Amino acid sequence: MAKTSVPLVVANWKLNPRTLGEAKKLFLDIRQGLGRRKSNVEVVVAAPFPFINELHRLSPSQRIKLSAQTSFPEKTGAHTGEVSLSMLSSVGVTYVIAGHSERRAAGETDDEVNAQVQAALKSKMTTILCVGEKKRDQHGNYLGVIETQLLAALHEVKSSQLKDLVIAYEPVWAIGTGNNASPHDAEEMRIFIEKVLSDRFNRAAAKKVRILYGGSVKRDNADALMADGDVDGFLVGGSSLKATEFVAIVNSAESYAKKQKVT
Ligand code: PGA
C-alpha cells in the first residue's frame, strides 16, 4: 500500500544513559550521524526529564525533536514528583509518550492513560499512545486486548484531535527480548488499529493517525518491518542507545519513504 504520511522514528531512552554528560554525547552522536541533509523522516528523542532542557539547546534547528516518556495531566498543584505538559512545553518538548507498557506494569491504569492522552492532545502535543498485548494465543484474543486499550485510552477524544495522535503498537513479548513481531504481525495490527479508529471516529480522521511498531527494532529488521509491515515508523528502545544503530534505523525509514515519494 502506498503511504503518504511522513515516517516517525522515536528513540525511547527509558532510564538511560546514566549521566547528563553521556546523554549529551549520545544526542550529539545521533545528530552528527543524521547529518545536515534535508530529510523526510521525523526523528524524536524521548529522554529522561533532567536531560531535556540541555538536549533542547543541542538541536537549535529542531532536526531532532524532544519527547517526554510520560506526563501528568494536571497543570499545577500538590502532586509531588509529577511533571506537567506546560513545564515540558516550556523546555522544548513537543511529543509525549502515554501508556508505555513498562509504566502500565508499574501500575498505570487505563483511566490514567486516558487522562494523560486527553490533556496532551488538548495542549497540542503530539501524543504517542502505546498499546500492546502481553502474550499471543491461537484464538486471536490479542486483538481484543488492543481494542480495549485503544477505546479506553481514547475515551472522550474528538476526531478533530486525531491529527496529533500517534499509536505505537508494542507487543510486550517483543520489548527488550530480541524477538520482534514479524512484518506480517505488524501489518495485521496496523490494519486492525486503523479499523478500530475508523469505527470509533471516522475513516478520514483515522487515516491521519500514524501507526508505529516497537519491540526489538534493529537495523536488521527495520527495512522489512517498514516495507512489509506497512508501519509509519518505529519506537526504538535498546537500539536507540547506540547512535550508529539508531541512525541506521532512521536511514531505513528514509529510504523507504523515498521509494514511496513521501515528502
Ligand atoms: P526495545 O524497546 O526496542 O528495547 O524492545 C521498545 C520500547 O519499549 O519502546
mmCIF file of N, CA and C in Angstrom, residues 110-168:
data_model
loop_
_atom_site.group_PDB
_atom_site.id
_atom_site.type_symbol
_atom_site.label_atom_id
_atom_site.label_comp_id
_atom_site.label_asym_id
_atom_site.label_seq_id
_atom_site.Cartn_x
_atom_site.Cartn_y
_atom_site.Cartn_z
ATOM 1 N N ASP A 110 -5.776 2.288 32.821
ATOM 2 C CA ASP A 110 -6.362 2.805 31.584
ATOM 3 C C ASP A 110 -6.904 4.221 31.790
ATOM 4 N N ASP A 111 -7.513 4.467 32.960
ATOM 5 C CA ASP A 111 -8.071 5.800 33.238
ATOM 6 C C ASP A 111 -6.957 6.850 33.299
ATOM 7 N N GLU A 112 -5.854 6.487 33.907
ATOM 8 C CA GLU A 112 -4.734 7.439 33.985
ATOM 9 C C GLU A 112 -4.153 7.704 32.593
ATOM 10 N N VAL A 113 -4.054 6.645 31.803
ATOM 11 C CA VAL A 113 -3.552 6.821 30.433
ATOM 12 C C VAL A 113 -4.507 7.731 29.660
ATOM 13 N N ASN A 114 -5.804 7.515 29.821
ATOM 14 C CA ASN A 114 -6.806 8.340 29.142
ATOM 15 C C ASN A 114 -6.678 9.820 29.570
ATOM 16 N N ALA A 115 -6.494 10.049 30.853
ATOM 17 C CA ALA A 115 -6.363 11.442 31.330
ATOM 18 C C ALA A 115 -5.120 12.091 30.709
ATOM 19 N N GLN A 116 -4.045 11.337 30.628
ATOM 20 C CA GLN A 116 -2.810 11.870 30.015
ATOM 21 C C GLN A 116 -3.022 12.188 28.533
ATOM 22 N N VAL A 117 -3.683 11.256 27.839
ATOM 23 C CA VAL A 117 -3.901 11.451 26.400
ATOM 24 C C VAL A 117 -4.783 12.679 26.167
ATOM 25 N N GLN A 118 -5.861 12.777 26.927
ATOM 26 C CA GLN A 118 -6.760 13.933 26.752
ATOM 27 C C GLN A 118 -6.033 15.244 27.006
ATOM 28 N N ALA A 119 -5.269 15.293 28.095
ATOM 29 C CA ALA A 119 -4.568 16.543 28.442
ATOM 30 C C ALA A 119 -3.509 16.872 27.396
ATOM 31 N N ALA A 120 -2.785 15.854 26.942
ATOM 32 C CA ALA A 120 -1.703 16.089 25.970
ATOM 33 C C ALA A 120 -2.276 16.586 24.643
ATOM 34 N N LEU A 121 -3.371 15.977 24.196
ATOM 35 C CA LEU A 121 -3.973 16.420 22.932
ATOM 36 C C LEU A 121 -4.531 17.834 23.074
ATOM 37 N N LYS A 122 -5.097 18.135 24.234
ATOM 38 C CA LYS A 122 -5.637 19.470 24.468
ATOM 39 C C LYS A 122 -4.524 20.503 24.412
ATOM 40 N N SER A 123 -3.339 20.120 24.883
ATOM 41 C CA SER A 123 -2.252 21.107 24.859
ATOM 42 C C SER A 123 -1.427 21.009 23.567
ATOM 43 N N LYS A 124 -1.996 20.334 22.564
ATOM 44 C CA LYS A 124 -1.423 20.287 21.210
ATOM 45 C C LYS A 124 -0.051 19.608 21.133
ATOM 46 N N MET A 125 0.221 18.730 22.076
ATOM 47 C CA MET A 125 1.430 17.904 21.979
ATOM 48 C C MET A 125 1.128 16.757 21.010
ATOM 49 N N THR A 126 2.122 16.321 20.280
ATOM 50 C CA THR A 126 1.941 15.076 19.523
ATOM 51 C C THR A 126 2.004 13.944 20.544
ATOM 52 N N THR A 127 0.950 13.155 20.589
ATOM 53 C CA THR A 127 0.792 12.186 21.673
ATOM 54 C C THR A 127 0.989 10.773 21.141
ATOM 55 N N ILE A 128 1.981 10.091 21.687
ATOM 56 C CA ILE A 128 2.299 8.730 21.221
ATOM 57 C C ILE A 128 1.695 7.746 22.215
ATOM 58 N N LEU A 129 0.562 7.189 21.849
ATOM 59 C CA LEU A 129 -0.136 6.253 22.732
ATOM 60 C C LEU A 129 0.360 4.835 22.461
ATOM 61 N N CYS A 130 0.870 4.175 23.512
ATOM 62 C CA CYS A 130 1.381 2.809 23.345
ATOM 63 C C CYS A 130 0.304 1.792 23.715
ATOM 64 N N VAL A 131 0.156 0.804 22.861
ATOM 65 C CA VAL A 131 -0.731 -0.325 23.158
ATOM 66 C C VAL A 131 0.023 -1.613 22.803
ATOM 67 N N GLY A 132 -0.357 -2.701 23.457
ATOM 68 C CA GLY A 132 0.304 -3.967 23.117
ATOM 69 C C GLY A 132 -0.138 -5.077 24.047
ATOM 70 N N GLU A 133 -0.275 -6.273 23.474
ATOM 71 C CA GLU A 133 -0.706 -7.419 24.279
ATOM 72 C C GLU A 133 0.488 -8.040 24.982
ATOM 73 N N LYS A 134 0.198 -8.682 26.141
ATOM 74 C CA LYS A 134 1.296 -9.323 26.883
ATOM 75 C C LYS A 134 1.727 -10.617 26.212
ATOM 76 N N LYS A 135 0.734 -11.354 25.711
ATOM 77 C CA LYS A 135 1.088 -12.606 25.017
ATOM 78 C C LYS A 135 0.093 -12.876 23.899
ATOM 79 N N ARG A 136 0.428 -13.846 23.079
ATOM 80 C CA ARG A 136 -0.460 -14.191 21.966
ATOM 81 C C ARG A 136 -1.018 -15.589 22.154
ATOM 82 N N ASP A 137 -2.237 -15.833 21.687
ATOM 83 C CA ASP A 137 -2.750 -17.196 21.662
ATOM 84 C C ASP A 137 -3.327 -17.462 20.274
ATOM 85 N N GLN A 138 -3.656 -18.735 20.035
ATOM 86 C CA GLN A 138 -4.110 -19.072 18.676
ATOM 87 C C GLN A 138 -5.492 -18.516 18.366
ATOM 88 N N HIS A 139 -6.233 -18.111 19.393
ATOM 89 C CA HIS A 139 -7.611 -17.652 19.155
ATOM 90 C C HIS A 139 -7.694 -16.181 18.772
ATOM 91 N N GLY A 140 -6.568 -15.512 18.720
ATOM 92 C CA GLY A 140 -6.583 -14.110 18.295
ATOM 93 C C GLY A 140 -7.121 -13.165 19.364
ATOM 94 N N ASN A 141 -7.133 -13.617 20.639
ATOM 95 C CA ASN A 141 -7.665 -12.755 21.700
ATOM 96 C C ASN A 141 -6.863 -11.467 21.866
ATOM 97 N N TYR A 142 -5.628 -11.493 21.349
ATOM 98 C CA TYR A 142 -4.795 -10.284 21.483
ATOM 99 C C TYR A 142 -5.418 -9.097 20.762
ATOM 100 N N LEU A 143 -6.222 -9.364 19.740
ATOM 101 C CA LEU A 143 -6.872 -8.243 19.043
ATOM 102 C C LEU A 143 -7.843 -7.527 19.985
ATOM 103 N N GLY A 144 -8.557 -8.318 20.784
ATOM 104 C CA GLY A 144 -9.491 -7.746 21.756
ATOM 105 C C GLY A 144 -8.764 -6.891 22.792
ATOM 106 N N VAL A 145 -7.576 -7.345 23.192
ATOM 107 C CA VAL A 145 -6.782 -6.583 24.177
ATOM 108 C C VAL A 145 -6.443 -5.206 23.614
ATOM 109 N N ILE A 146 -6.034 -5.196 22.362
ATOM 110 C CA ILE A 146 -5.636 -3.927 21.736
ATOM 111 C C ILE A 146 -6.853 -3.008 21.589
ATOM 112 N N GLU A 147 -7.983 -3.585 21.193
ATOM 113 C CA GLU A 147 -9.195 -2.773 21.023
ATOM 114 C C GLU A 147 -9.596 -2.132 22.359
ATOM 115 N N THR A 148 -9.568 -2.941 23.435
ATOM 116 C CA THR A 148 -9.944 -2.420 24.757
ATOM 117 C C THR A 148 -9.005 -1.292 25.178
ATOM 118 N N GLN A 149 -7.710 -1.489 24.983
ATOM 119 C CA GLN A 149 -6.739 -0.444 25.369
ATOM 120 C C GLN A 149 -6.980 0.840 24.577
ATOM 121 N N LEU A 150 -7.223 0.679 23.274
ATOM 122 C CA LEU A 150 -7.419 1.866 22.426
ATOM 123 C C LEU A 150 -8.671 2.637 22.852
ATOM 124 N N LEU A 151 -9.781 1.912 23.004
ATOM 125 C CA LEU A 151 -11.043 2.597 23.311
ATOM 126 C C LEU A 151 -10.973 3.262 24.682
ATOM 127 N N ALA A 152 -10.317 2.605 25.637
ATOM 128 C CA ALA A 152 -10.199 3.206 26.975
ATOM 129 C C ALA A 152 -9.321 4.456 26.923
ATOM 130 N N ALA A 153 -8.217 4.371 26.214
ATOM 131 C CA ALA A 153 -7.265 5.499 26.190
ATOM 132 C C ALA A 153 -7.829 6.685 25.407
ATOM 133 N N LEU A 154 -8.759 6.406 24.485
ATOM 134 C CA LEU A 154 -9.273 7.484 23.628
ATOM 135 C C LEU A 154 -10.672 7.941 24.038
ATOM 136 N N HIS A 155 -11.096 7.540 25.222
ATOM 137 C CA HIS A 155 -12.395 7.954 25.735
ATOM 138 C C HIS A 155 -12.478 9.489 25.738
ATOM 139 N N GLU A 156 -13.564 10.008 25.181
ATOM 140 C CA GLU A 156 -13.810 11.461 25.104
ATOM 141 C C GLU A 156 -12.827 12.247 24.243
ATOM 142 N N VAL A 157 -12.024 11.544 23.477
ATOM 143 C CA VAL A 157 -11.167 12.238 22.499
ATOM 144 C C VAL A 157 -12.022 12.524 21.259
ATOM 145 N N LYS A 158 -11.802 13.692 20.650
ATOM 146 C CA LYS A 158 -12.616 14.064 19.466
ATOM 147 C C LYS A 158 -11.865 13.733 18.180
ATOM 148 N N SER A 159 -12.631 13.488 17.120
ATOM 149 C CA SER A 159 -11.980 13.111 15.859
ATOM 150 C C SER A 159 -11.058 14.223 15.353
ATOM 151 N N SER A 160 -11.399 15.485 15.664
ATOM 152 C CA SER A 160 -10.555 16.601 15.206
ATOM 153 C C SER A 160 -9.176 16.572 15.882
ATOM 154 N N GLN A 161 -9.044 15.817 16.973
ATOM 155 C CA GLN A 161 -7.752 15.769 17.687
ATOM 156 C C GLN A 161 -6.832 14.665 17.155
ATOM 157 N N LEU A 162 -7.345 13.816 16.282
ATOM 158 C CA LEU A 162 -6.543 12.655 15.860
ATOM 159 C C LEU A 162 -5.314 13.039 15.040
ATOM 160 N N LYS A 163 -5.329 14.241 14.477
ATOM 161 C CA LYS A 163 -4.151 14.656 13.687
ATOM 162 C C LYS A 163 -2.898 14.746 14.564
ATOM 163 N N ASP A 164 -3.077 14.893 15.870
ATOM 164 C CA ASP A 164 -1.921 14.967 16.775
ATOM 165 C C ASP A 164 -1.661 13.649 17.498
ATOM 166 N N LEU A 165 -2.338 12.602 17.055
ATOM 167 C CA LEU A 165 -2.189 11.315 17.742
ATOM 168 C C LEU A 165 -1.331 10.346 16.923
ATOM 169 N N VAL A 166 -0.482 9.626 17.627
ATOM 170 C CA VAL A 166 0.312 8.544 17.027
ATOM 171 C C VAL A 166 0.040 7.318 17.889
ATOM 172 N N ILE A 167 -0.153 6.168 17.267
ATOM 173 C CA ILE A 167 -0.284 4.934 18.052
ATOM 174 C C ILE A 167 0.997 4.121 17.864
ATOM 175 N N ALA A 168 1.562 3.678 18.980
ATOM 176 C CA ALA A 168 2.714 2.768 18.888
ATOM 177 C C ALA A 168 2.240 1.387 19.302
#
